[in-house]
Structure formats: C-alpha cells, structure tokens
Amino acid sequence: MRTLLQKSGKNLFNSIYIEEQAYNYPVVRMVLEKYPDIPVITIRNYKDVFNRGNQCFQLQKHRQSLILAVKSSPFLYKGPEVCQDFGYSDFYYTSFLFNCIFDCEYCYLQGMYPSANVVAFVNVDEFKQEIENTLGEKKAYLAVSYDTDLIGFHNIIPYWDFLQDFFTQYSDINVEIRTKSANEVFYNEFLPAENIVVAFSLAPQEIIQKYERLTPPLSARIKAVKTAIFKGFKVRLCLDPVIINSGSEKLYEPFFRNLFMEINPDKLKDVGYGFFRMSKDFFKRIEKQKSDSQLYADQYSITDNIVSYPNELREQIMTRHLSILEEYLPKEKIFTL
Ligand code: SF4
C-alpha cells in the first residue's frame, strides 16, 4: 500500500494556488520555501478555483493542488448531530483546512465539496480571535481536525505550532484533534495538556486496506497511540465508522480484542463508537461518482435524511460490540452514536 510517506515534495501537490491577499502571511512563506519546485499560480479568490463547475473530485484526488487562502468569517461552526459530542452541549468545530490528504472511500467530503483540492487557510490569528470571542468564557468542546486531518497535514503546514500555546490558556475549551496519522514525532515535539485530546480513528486492517487509501496501517497507528499515551497526551480511540457490509462485521471482535492487548484501556480518556452514516444528499452525490464502489452500492436505510444501516441491524451489532468493549472499559467511557 502506498502511504503519504512515499508522497513527498514534487509529487505531493500538482500546483500551489495562492490568493493575492495571502502572500504576506508566514504560512505562505513557509510553504514556498518548503516546496520550491511546485508551480505557483496567483489567484484572486480561492473560490474561483475551488468552486469551479465540472470538476471531477475522484480524478483530482489522485493529483491534488494546494490552495493557500485567507478565510473570512465564520471561523467557528456549531457541531452537527451526526457527530459525537462526547457529552458536551456546546459542541463547535473549526476548519483550518478544506479537504484532506488521505482518501477514505466513506468520506463525506466527496459529496460536500466541488473540488478535491486542499484549501489551507493562512490567517490563523483571525480563527483564534473568533474562538476567543465565542468560547473564551464557555465550557465547550471544539473539534479542530473535524473534516480533515491536521496531524496528517503537520509536515506540510504545522498548524499546531500556532495553536498549542493558545489552547492551553483556555482550560475550559476541550479541544479534540482527530487523526489517522501515525506521525509519532508530533508527540515528541509538543507538550500534552489537560484540555487537549488526540482522537485516533482506528479500524481493522482489512477495512483500512479496503476503504482508507493513503492512510497508515493499523500497526503504525497503534504505535502512535502508545507514544502519545507514553508522552502523557489524553487519548481517545474512535472506532468509527464501523462498516458491516459484505461480512466485514466478523472483523471487529478480533480487532477489539487485539487492540486492548496492545493498548492499556485504563490509560484512555474514552472511546467513541459509531456506524458508517452520511447525509442523504452527500451519499447520492458520491454514489453517482463512484459507480464501481461496493460501499455505495450496498443496501441502507434512511432515517431523518441520514443514510446508514437499518436500525435493527445496528442495534443487534452494537449490542454485541459494546458487550466486548465493556469487558475493557467502564460504560461511562464509551460514547456511541
Ligand atoms: S481522514 Fe477523515 S477527512 Fe480525511 S479522507 Fe479520511 S474520512 Fe475524510
């Protein structure tokens, strides 16, 4: 399997588009120094490129461009119901990046954006200002790697360099960085903090191989989990999305058992569990583009505009899976959706 470790320099991005107004930001200078060989195109506004009509997401995904842009408000969004809020009523997310360098077959971004190119916003201080204004006095849960993978992107733009000190000042904001990355250097480079949780998305290796193109294998992710725990980071495991098409359900029991042989469950903050699910509109859009995908050809049911497995099947499998997880973790540490 080809991973991002093999994709570097010239092969990483096809070209770099830069908004005229973005040139003065340190992030842009950093990227230009790092990738002097990638062609640069100056643009007026990122939407001129990103929102163009007739783009083919699937083709672009194999040869992404990077777009460096200045975001305008809003910088912060209220979390949607299809996502786990881990017990917080004030759940927000923010997007420093649109799109992702990984390529998961089940990813809803394929149905959400017109382009697979990665937009990286460079005005990080304005994001911080809005987070401070909106959440500064609140007890909130903030997902910062919500529809992308910030740690996976860290070697390209190290957003966390600009964020770590800022977030540690606001101990009532619980920050979640979700990742499939196995970049262990991250945990040596930064200090842990009580209010920062690294949430590792994990799945059976067969699922990773089949549906999570370009992501690191399970063994490498488990190694990164162990390093993060060893370095004192708060760690969440996200067993999400659970995929139960074509007999893959049987992969999960051995996966859970092996996982907790490798990782001491007492050292975890908590675990999230959820089935493959997606808004009906995104699903339909992706289904049209991915006519050869078994995942989108399978039978699902639709409840409240969300496509997922039929309720009865979900309940049956979840009961079985939770009974295994509860052998390792107390109920109150397992969050389901
Ligand atoms: S890692 Fe997350 S954001 Fe990136 S492609 Fe996979 S599901 Fe989408």
mmCIF file of C-alpha atoms and ligand atoms in Angstrom:
data_model
loop_
_atom_site.group_PDB
_atom_site.id
_atom_site.type_symbol
_atom_site.label_atom_id
_atom_site.label_comp_id
_atom_site.label_asym_id
_atom_site.label_seq_id
_atom_site.Cartn_x
_atom_site.Cartn_y
_atom_site.Cartn_z
ATOM 1 C CA MET A 1 0.000 0.000 0.000
ATOM 2 C CA ARG A 2 1.290 3.430 -0.930
ATOM 3 C CA THR A 3 1.280 5.821 2.011
ATOM 4 C CA LEU A 4 1.889 9.528 2.283
ATOM 5 C CA LEU A 5 5.409 8.878 3.476
ATOM 6 C CA GLN A 6 6.198 7.957 -0.110
ATOM 7 C CA LYS A 7 4.401 11.008 -1.453
ATOM 8 C CA SER A 8 6.665 13.942 -0.942
ATOM 9 C CA GLY A 9 7.958 17.150 -2.498
ATOM 10 C CA LYS A 10 7.100 17.473 -6.153
ATOM 11 C CA ASN A 11 4.697 14.527 -6.101
ATOM 12 C CA LEU A 12 2.643 15.793 -3.195
ATOM 13 C CA PHE A 13 0.777 18.593 -4.988
ATOM 14 C CA ASN A 14 0.223 19.273 -8.640
ATOM 15 C CA SER A 15 0.413 23.035 -8.155
ATOM 16 C CA ILE A 16 0.039 25.672 -5.461
ATOM 17 C CA TYR A 17 -2.600 28.368 -5.939
ATOM 18 C CA ILE A 18 -2.103 31.452 -3.785
ATOM 19 C CA GLU A 19 -4.614 34.228 -3.217
ATOM 20 C CA GLU A 20 -3.142 37.707 -3.853
ATOM 21 C CA GLN A 21 -4.037 38.748 -0.294
ATOM 22 C CA ALA A 22 -2.392 35.655 1.272
ATOM 23 C CA TYR A 23 1.187 36.329 0.217
ATOM 24 C CA ASN A 24 2.154 38.287 3.338
ATOM 25 C CA TYR A 25 1.259 35.550 5.805
ATOM 26 C CA PRO A 26 4.096 33.491 7.376
ATOM 27 C CA VAL A 27 2.347 30.209 6.433
ATOM 28 C CA VAL A 28 2.672 31.075 2.743
ATOM 29 C CA ARG A 29 6.371 31.901 3.039
ATOM 30 C CA MET A 30 6.878 28.626 4.897
ATOM 31 C CA VAL A 31 5.145 26.580 2.168
ATOM 32 C CA LEU A 32 7.005 28.318 -0.660
ATOM 33 C CA GLU A 33 10.358 27.653 0.999
ATOM 34 C CA LYS A 34 9.441 24.030 1.569
ATOM 35 C CA TYR A 35 8.206 23.307 -1.967
ATOM 36 C CA PRO A 36 10.283 25.475 -4.344
ATOM 37 C CA ASP A 37 9.711 23.063 -7.250
ATOM 38 C CA ILE A 38 5.916 23.058 -7.315
ATOM 39 C CA PRO A 39 4.434 25.542 -9.850
ATOM 40 C CA VAL A 40 2.709 28.546 -8.222
ATOM 41 C CA ILE A 41 -0.362 30.278 -9.640
ATOM 42 C CA THR A 42 -1.639 33.546 -8.177
ATOM 43 C CA ILE A 43 -5.437 33.832 -7.910
ATOM 44 C CA ARG A 44 -7.905 36.495 -6.802
ATOM 45 C CA ASN A 45 -10.051 34.325 -4.556
ATOM 46 C CA TYR A 46 -9.849 30.629 -3.650
ATOM 47 C CA LYS A 47 -13.491 30.149 -4.644
ATOM 48 C CA ASP A 48 -12.576 30.944 -8.287
ATOM 49 C CA VAL A 49 -10.626 27.666 -8.316
ATOM 50 C CA PHE A 50 -12.277 25.588 -5.617
ATOM 51 C CA ASN A 51 -15.913 26.212 -6.589
ATOM 52 C CA ARG A 52 -15.390 25.969 -10.368
ATOM 53 C CA GLY A 53 -18.028 23.892 -12.158
ATOM 54 C CA ASN A 54 -17.455 20.484 -13.758
ATOM 55 C CA GLN A 55 -14.558 19.367 -11.568
ATOM 56 C CA CYS A 56 -14.073 15.653 -11.051
ATOM 57 C CA PHE A 57 -13.464 15.024 -7.351
ATOM 58 C CA GLN A 58 -12.221 11.478 -7.882
ATOM 59 C CA LEU A 59 -9.674 12.438 -10.553
ATOM 60 C CA GLN A 60 -8.445 15.452 -8.583
ATOM 61 C CA LYS A 61 -7.988 13.292 -5.507
ATOM 62 C CA HIS A 62 -5.191 11.470 -7.328
ATOM 63 C CA ARG A 63 -3.410 14.730 -8.175
ATOM 64 C CA GLN A 64 -4.386 17.357 -5.661
ATOM 65 C CA SER A 65 -3.419 21.011 -5.754
ATOM 66 C CA LEU A 66 -2.908 23.117 -2.668
ATOM 67 C CA ILE A 67 -4.766 26.427 -2.396
ATOM 68 C CA LEU A 68 -3.493 28.955 0.154
ATOM 69 C CA ALA A 69 -6.226 31.388 1.086
ATOM 70 C CA VAL A 70 -7.416 33.950 3.611
ATOM 71 C CA LYS A 71 -10.677 32.864 5.216
ATOM 72 C CA SER A 72 -13.417 35.297 6.051
ATOM 73 C CA SER A 73 -15.900 34.832 8.897
ATOM 74 C CA PRO A 74 -17.320 32.477 10.152
ATOM 75 C CA PHE A 75 -14.321 30.696 11.629
ATOM 76 C CA LEU A 76 -16.340 28.584 14.018
ATOM 77 C CA TYR A 77 -19.395 26.373 13.439
ATOM 78 C CA LYS A 78 -21.896 24.592 15.680
ATOM 79 C CA GLY A 79 -21.368 20.805 15.561
ATOM 80 C CA PRO A 80 -23.953 18.793 13.584
ATOM 81 C CA GLU A 81 -25.959 15.947 15.097
ATOM 82 C CA VAL A 82 -24.347 13.162 13.067
ATOM 83 C CA CYS A 83 -21.167 13.752 15.077
ATOM 84 C CA GLN A 84 -20.352 12.674 18.589
ATOM 85 C CA ASP A 85 -20.196 15.483 21.136
ATOM 86 C CA PHE A 86 -18.702 13.347 23.966
ATOM 87 C CA GLY A 87 -21.171 14.692 26.496
ATOM 88 C CA TYR A 88 -20.744 18.438 25.792
ATOM 89 C CA SER A 89 -23.805 20.513 24.962
ATOM 90 C CA ASP A 90 -21.647 23.274 23.455
ATOM 91 C CA PHE A 91 -20.008 21.472 20.562
ATOM 92 C CA TYR A 92 -18.203 23.505 17.900
ATOM 93 C CA TYR A 93 -15.808 22.799 15.106
ATOM 94 C CA THR A 94 -13.411 24.842 13.044
ATOM 95 C CA SER A 95 -11.789 24.161 9.661
ATOM 96 C CA PHE A 96 -8.272 25.402 9.019
ATOM 97 C CA LEU A 97 -8.308 23.122 6.000
ATOM 98 C CA PHE A 98 -10.911 22.130 3.450
ATOM 99 C CA ASN A 99 -10.295 18.559 2.304
ATOM 100 C CA CYS A 100 -7.693 16.088 3.327
ATOM 101 C CA ILE A 101 -4.565 14.338 2.088
ATOM 102 C CA PHE A 102 -5.996 10.916 2.934
ATOM 103 C CA ASP A 103 -8.587 9.318 0.674
ATOM 104 C CA CYS A 104 -11.213 7.350 2.563
ATOM 105 C CA GLU A 105 -13.910 5.815 0.425
ATOM 106 C CA TYR A 106 -16.577 6.589 3.034
ATOM 107 C CA CYS A 107 -15.552 10.237 3.432
ATOM 108 C CA TYR A 108 -18.498 12.635 3.145
ATOM 109 C CA LEU A 109 -16.229 15.440 1.904
ATOM 110 C CA GLN A 110 -16.528 13.882 -1.576
ATOM 111 C CA GLY A 111 -20.198 14.842 -1.511
ATOM 112 C CA MET A 112 -19.744 18.155 0.262
ATOM 113 C CA TYR A 113 -17.115 19.960 -1.805
ATOM 114 C CA PRO A 114 -16.992 20.567 -5.569
ATOM 115 C CA SER A 115 -13.221 20.007 -5.605
ATOM 116 C CA ALA A 116 -10.724 17.605 -4.044
ATOM 117 C CA ASN A 117 -8.009 20.249 -3.904
ATOM 118 C CA VAL A 118 -6.883 21.175 -0.413
ATOM 119 C CA VAL A 119 -7.613 24.708 0.758
ATOM 120 C CA ALA A 120 -5.335 25.758 3.620
ATOM 121 C CA PHE A 121 -6.274 28.969 5.398
ATOM 122 C CA VAL A 122 -3.352 31.132 6.400
ATOM 123 C CA ASN A 123 -4.958 33.738 8.699
ATOM 124 C CA VAL A 124 -4.724 31.604 11.824
ATOM 125 C CA ASP A 125 -4.849 34.657 14.142
ATOM 126 C CA GLU A 126 -8.346 35.509 12.970
ATOM 127 C CA PHE A 127 -9.513 31.985 13.774
ATOM 128 C CA LYS A 128 -8.023 32.361 17.252
ATOM 129 C CA GLN A 129 -9.736 35.724 17.737
ATOM 130 C CA GLU A 130 -13.164 34.283 16.967
ATOM 131 C CA ILE A 131 -12.572 31.226 19.149
ATOM 132 C CA GLU A 132 -11.571 33.545 21.991
ATOM 133 C CA ASN A 133 -14.606 35.823 21.480
ATOM 134 C CA THR A 134 -17.140 32.995 21.219
ATOM 135 C CA LEU A 135 -15.770 30.324 23.529
ATOM 136 C CA GLY A 136 -13.411 32.234 25.853
ATOM 137 C CA GLU A 137 -15.882 32.227 28.758
ATOM 138 C CA LYS A 138 -17.559 28.903 27.970
ATOM 139 C CA LYS A 139 -17.127 25.248 28.781
ATOM 140 C CA ALA A 140 -17.117 23.867 25.259
ATOM 141 C CA TYR A 141 -15.957 21.032 23.100
ATOM 142 C CA LEU A 142 -14.091 22.155 20.000
ATOM 143 C CA ALA A 143 -13.094 19.811 17.180
ATOM 144 C CA VAL A 144 -10.144 21.336 15.318
ATOM 145 C CA SER A 145 -9.419 18.471 12.948
ATOM 146 C CA TYR A 146 -13.027 17.878 12.158
ATOM 147 C CA ASP A 147 -13.298 17.364 8.425
ATOM 148 C CA THR A 148 -9.633 16.963 7.648
ATOM 149 C CA ASP A 149 -6.544 15.552 9.383
ATOM 150 C CA LEU A 150 -4.400 18.286 10.944
ATOM 151 C CA ILE A 151 -1.747 15.920 12.304
ATOM 152 C CA GLY A 152 -1.604 14.157 8.929
ATOM 153 C CA PHE A 153 -1.029 17.589 7.398
ATOM 154 C CA HIS A 154 1.503 18.693 10.033
ATOM 155 C CA ASN A 155 4.564 18.049 7.851
ATOM 156 C CA ILE A 156 3.099 20.333 5.170
ATOM 157 C CA ILE A 157 1.739 23.126 7.376
ATOM 158 C CA PRO A 158 2.378 22.780 11.117
ATOM 159 C CA TYR A 159 -0.846 24.428 12.305
ATOM 160 C CA TRP A 160 -0.299 23.117 15.820
ATOM 161 C CA ASP A 161 2.793 25.369 16.134
ATOM 162 C CA PHE A 162 0.350 28.300 16.101
ATOM 163 C CA LEU A 163 -2.314 26.672 18.267
ATOM 164 C CA GLN A 164 -0.761 24.750 21.127
ATOM 165 C CA ASP A 165 0.011 27.729 23.404
ATOM 166 C CA PHE A 166 -3.276 29.406 22.539
ATOM 167 C CA PHE A 167 -5.422 26.426 23.515
ATOM 168 C CA THR A 168 -3.559 25.628 26.721
ATOM 169 C CA GLN A 169 -4.588 29.098 28.006
ATOM 170 C CA TYR A 170 -8.287 28.144 27.758
ATOM 171 C CA SER A 171 -8.633 25.139 30.003
ATOM 172 C CA ASP A 172 -12.459 25.126 29.703
ATOM 173 C CA ILE A 173 -12.287 24.593 25.955
ATOM 174 C CA ASN A 174 -11.873 20.884 25.383
ATOM 175 C CA VAL A 175 -10.007 20.562 22.131
ATOM 176 C CA GLU A 176 -10.147 17.382 20.076
ATOM 177 C CA ILE A 177 -7.628 16.697 17.289
ATOM 178 C CA ARG A 178 -8.871 13.715 15.317
ATOM 179 C CA THR A 179 -6.346 11.787 13.253
ATOM 180 C CA LYS A 180 -5.468 8.698 11.282
ATOM 181 C CA SER A 181 -1.848 9.796 11.147
ATOM 182 C CA ALA A 182 0.970 7.728 12.620
ATOM 183 C CA ASN A 183 3.271 10.734 12.938
ATOM 184 C CA GLU A 184 4.922 9.967 16.280
ATOM 185 C CA VAL A 185 7.221 12.986 16.010
ATOM 186 C CA PHE A 186 4.187 15.140 16.830
ATOM 187 C CA TYR A 187 4.092 13.749 20.385
ATOM 188 C CA ASN A 188 7.770 14.437 20.924
ATOM 189 C CA GLU A 189 7.504 17.932 19.506
ATOM 190 C CA PHE A 190 4.568 19.149 21.625
ATOM 191 C CA LEU A 191 3.653 19.011 25.284
ATOM 192 C CA PRO A 192 0.417 17.388 26.420
ATOM 193 C CA ALA A 193 -2.292 19.482 28.093
ATOM 194 C CA GLU A 194 -5.303 18.559 30.234
ATOM 195 C CA ASN A 195 -7.793 20.081 27.778
ATOM 196 C CA ILE A 196 -6.332 18.646 24.572
ATOM 197 C CA VAL A 197 -7.408 15.209 23.388
ATOM 198 C CA VAL A 198 -5.861 13.339 20.496
ATOM 199 C CA ALA A 199 -8.570 11.144 18.965
ATOM 200 C CA PHE A 200 -7.166 8.276 16.911
ATOM 201 C CA SER A 201 -9.514 6.786 14.318
ATOM 202 C CA LEU A 202 -8.868 3.058 14.186
ATOM 203 C CA ALA A 203 -10.334 0.197 12.194
ATOM 204 C CA PRO A 204 -9.499 -3.432 11.395
ATOM 205 C CA GLN A 205 -6.551 -3.617 8.973
ATOM 206 C CA GLU A 206 -8.790 -5.163 6.277
ATOM 207 C CA ILE A 207 -11.100 -2.124 6.473
ATOM 208 C CA ILE A 208 -8.129 0.267 6.336
ATOM 209 C CA GLN A 209 -6.793 -1.511 3.278
ATOM 210 C CA LYS A 210 -10.116 -1.537 1.522
ATOM 211 C CA TYR A 211 -11.549 1.860 2.395
ATOM 212 C CA GLU A 212 -8.835 4.200 3.756
ATOM 213 C CA ARG A 213 -6.460 4.845 0.863
ATOM 214 C CA LEU A 214 -3.145 6.539 1.731
ATOM 215 C CA THR A 215 -3.653 6.222 5.490
ATOM 216 C CA PRO A 216 -1.089 4.452 7.680
ATOM 217 C CA PRO A 217 -1.706 0.804 8.580
ATOM 218 C CA LEU A 218 -3.268 -0.175 11.892
ATOM 219 C CA SER A 219 0.060 -1.291 13.393
ATOM 220 C CA ALA A 220 1.616 2.151 12.771
ATOM 221 C CA ARG A 221 -1.418 3.934 14.239
ATOM 222 C CA ILE A 222 -1.319 1.723 17.352
ATOM 223 C CA LYS A 223 2.356 2.591 17.752
ATOM 224 C CA ALA A 224 1.469 6.294 17.557
ATOM 225 C CA VAL A 225 -1.299 5.789 20.153
ATOM 226 C CA LYS A 226 1.221 4.188 22.502
ATOM 227 C CA THR A 227 3.712 7.031 22.006
ATOM 228 C CA ALA A 228 1.014 9.638 22.646
ATOM 229 C CA ILE A 229 -0.039 7.861 25.864
ATOM 230 C CA PHE A 230 3.581 7.454 26.945
ATOM 231 C CA LYS A 231 4.174 11.171 26.409
ATOM 232 C CA GLY A 232 1.187 11.994 28.626
ATOM 233 C CA PHE A 233 -1.373 13.005 25.980
ATOM 234 C CA LYS A 234 -5.078 12.467 26.630
ATOM 235 C CA VAL A 235 -6.069 9.812 24.113
ATOM 236 C CA ARG A 236 -9.456 8.907 22.683
ATOM 237 C CA LEU A 237 -9.974 5.957 20.353
ATOM 238 C CA CYS A 238 -12.595 6.451 17.665
ATOM 239 C CA LEU A 239 -13.923 3.120 16.434
ATOM 240 C CA ASP A 240 -15.844 4.915 13.786
ATOM 241 C CA PRO A 241 -17.105 4.329 11.135
ATOM 242 C CA VAL A 242 -17.886 0.682 11.808
ATOM 243 C CA ILE A 243 -18.543 -0.876 8.386
ATOM 244 C CA ILE A 244 -20.653 -4.012 8.273
ATOM 245 C CA ASN A 245 -21.053 -4.630 4.550
ATOM 246 C CA SER A 246 -20.285 -7.977 2.940
ATOM 247 C CA GLY A 247 -19.433 -9.855 6.080
ATOM 248 C CA SER A 248 -16.948 -7.326 7.457
ATOM 249 C CA GLU A 249 -18.814 -7.430 10.785
ATOM 250 C CA LYS A 250 -16.808 -10.501 11.779
ATOM 251 C CA LEU A 251 -13.565 -8.484 11.636
ATOM 252 C CA TYR A 252 -14.477 -6.363 14.630
ATOM 253 C CA GLU A 253 -14.385 -8.762 17.566
ATOM 254 C CA PRO A 254 -10.752 -9.867 16.959
ATOM 255 C CA PHE A 255 -9.877 -6.246 16.186
ATOM 256 C CA PHE A 256 -11.235 -5.001 19.543
ATOM 257 C CA ARG A 257 -9.537 -7.805 21.463
ATOM 258 C CA ASN A 258 -6.158 -7.283 19.785
ATOM 259 C CA LEU A 259 -6.429 -3.549 20.265
ATOM 260 C CA PHE A 260 -6.778 -3.858 24.018
ATOM 261 C CA MET A 261 -3.993 -6.370 24.199
ATOM 262 C CA GLU A 262 -1.752 -3.695 22.691
ATOM 263 C CA ILE A 263 -3.205 -0.605 24.381
ATOM 264 C CA ASN A 264 -3.968 -0.451 28.079
ATOM 265 C CA PRO A 265 -7.639 0.667 28.219
ATOM 266 C CA ASP A 266 -7.094 2.240 31.667
ATOM 267 C CA LYS A 267 -4.828 4.806 30.009
ATOM 268 C CA LEU A 268 -7.539 6.013 27.625
ATOM 269 C CA LYS A 269 -9.708 9.045 28.182
ATOM 270 C CA ASP A 270 -12.609 7.403 26.372
ATOM 271 C CA VAL A 271 -13.743 5.571 23.262
ATOM 272 C CA GLY A 272 -16.176 6.627 20.524
ATOM 273 C CA TYR A 273 -18.167 4.048 18.559
ATOM 274 C CA GLY A 274 -20.321 4.729 15.504
ATOM 275 C CA PHE A 275 -21.551 3.127 12.292
ATOM 276 C CA PHE A 276 -20.995 4.341 8.750
ATOM 277 C CA ARG A 277 -23.529 7.128 8.217
ATOM 278 C CA MET A 278 -23.891 10.074 5.900
ATOM 279 C CA SER A 279 -26.370 12.759 4.933
ATOM 280 C CA LYS A 280 -28.636 11.573 2.110
ATOM 281 C CA ASP A 281 -27.598 14.390 -0.240
ATOM 282 C CA PHE A 282 -23.880 13.728 0.131
ATOM 283 C CA PHE A 283 -24.455 9.992 -0.262
ATOM 284 C CA LYS A 284 -26.386 10.443 -3.508
ATOM 285 C CA ARG A 285 -23.751 12.768 -4.937
ATOM 286 C CA ILE A 286 -20.929 10.311 -4.153
ATOM 287 C CA GLU A 287 -22.929 7.305 -5.326
ATOM 288 C CA LYS A 288 -23.153 8.897 -8.788
ATOM 289 C CA GLN A 289 -19.393 9.483 -8.959
ATOM 290 C CA LYS A 290 -18.394 6.104 -7.542
ATOM 291 C CA SER A 291 -20.400 3.707 -9.658
ATOM 292 C CA ASP A 292 -17.819 0.954 -9.061
ATOM 293 C CA SER A 293 -17.881 1.232 -5.250
ATOM 294 C CA GLN A 294 -19.352 -1.639 -3.298
ATOM 295 C CA LEU A 295 -19.769 0.634 -0.287
ATOM 296 C CA TYR A 296 -22.204 2.901 -2.131
ATOM 297 C CA ALA A 297 -23.961 0.012 -3.894
ATOM 298 C CA ASP A 298 -24.957 -1.681 -0.633
ATOM 299 C CA GLN A 299 -28.427 -1.534 0.914
ATOM 300 C CA TYR A 300 -29.019 1.073 3.619
ATOM 301 C CA SER A 301 -31.991 2.687 5.255
ATOM 302 C CA ILE A 302 -32.667 6.419 5.508
ATOM 303 C CA THR A 303 -33.798 7.971 8.779
ATOM 304 C CA ASP A 304 -34.096 11.739 9.176
ATOM 305 C CA ASN A 305 -32.133 12.223 5.956
ATOM 306 C CA ILE A 306 -29.220 10.145 7.229
ATOM 307 C CA VAL A 307 -28.161 7.060 5.282
ATOM 308 C CA SER A 308 -26.945 4.196 7.464
ATOM 309 C CA TYR A 309 -27.634 0.555 8.263
ATOM 310 C CA PRO A 310 -31.177 -0.420 9.267
ATOM 311 C CA ASN A 311 -31.875 0.292 12.944
ATOM 312 C CA GLU A 312 -32.480 -3.308 13.873
ATOM 313 C CA LEU A 313 -29.156 -4.416 12.393
ATOM 314 C CA ARG A 314 -27.310 -1.547 14.070
ATOM 315 C CA GLU A 315 -28.792 -2.388 17.443
ATOM 316 C CA GLN A 316 -28.022 -6.073 17.100
ATOM 317 C CA ILE A 317 -24.387 -5.475 16.166
ATOM 318 C CA MET A 318 -23.853 -2.607 18.559
ATOM 319 C CA THR A 319 -25.103 -4.730 21.477
ATOM 320 C CA ARG A 320 -22.585 -7.394 20.576
ATOM 321 C CA HIS A 321 -19.735 -4.934 20.097
ATOM 322 C CA LEU A 322 -20.478 -2.973 23.267
ATOM 323 C CA SER A 323 -20.511 -6.134 25.345
ATOM 324 C CA ILE A 324 -16.923 -6.737 24.169
ATOM 325 C CA LEU A 325 -15.817 -3.132 24.709
ATOM 326 C CA GLU A 326 -17.342 -3.165 28.198
ATOM 327 C CA GLU A 327 -15.042 -6.019 29.137
ATOM 328 C CA TYR A 328 -12.239 -3.483 28.834
ATOM 329 C CA LEU A 329 -13.764 -0.099 29.661
ATOM 330 C CA PRO A 330 -16.479 1.161 32.014
ATOM 331 C CA LYS A 331 -19.753 2.078 30.272
ATOM 332 C CA GLU A 332 -19.365 5.798 31.001
ATOM 333 C CA LYS A 333 -16.152 5.869 28.977
ATOM 334 C CA ILE A 334 -17.851 4.564 25.820
ATOM 335 C CA PHE A 335 -19.706 7.085 23.664
ATOM 336 C CA THR A 336 -21.978 5.859 20.907
ATOM 337 C CA LEU A 337 -23.863 7.495 18.110
HETATM 338 S S1 SF4 B 1 -9.070 11.027 7.154
HETATM 339 FE FE1 SF4 B 1 -11.131 11.825 7.554
HETATM 340 S S2 SF4 B 1 -11.246 13.720 6.406
HETATM 341 FE FE2 SF4 B 1 -9.526 12.576 5.593
HETATM 342 S S3 SF4 B 1 -10.330 11.426 3.868
HETATM 343 FE FE3 SF4 B 1 -10.452 10.094 5.650
HETATM 344 S S4 SF4 B 1 -12.512 10.423 6.498
HETATM 345 FE FE4 SF4 B 1 -12.084 12.134 5.077
#
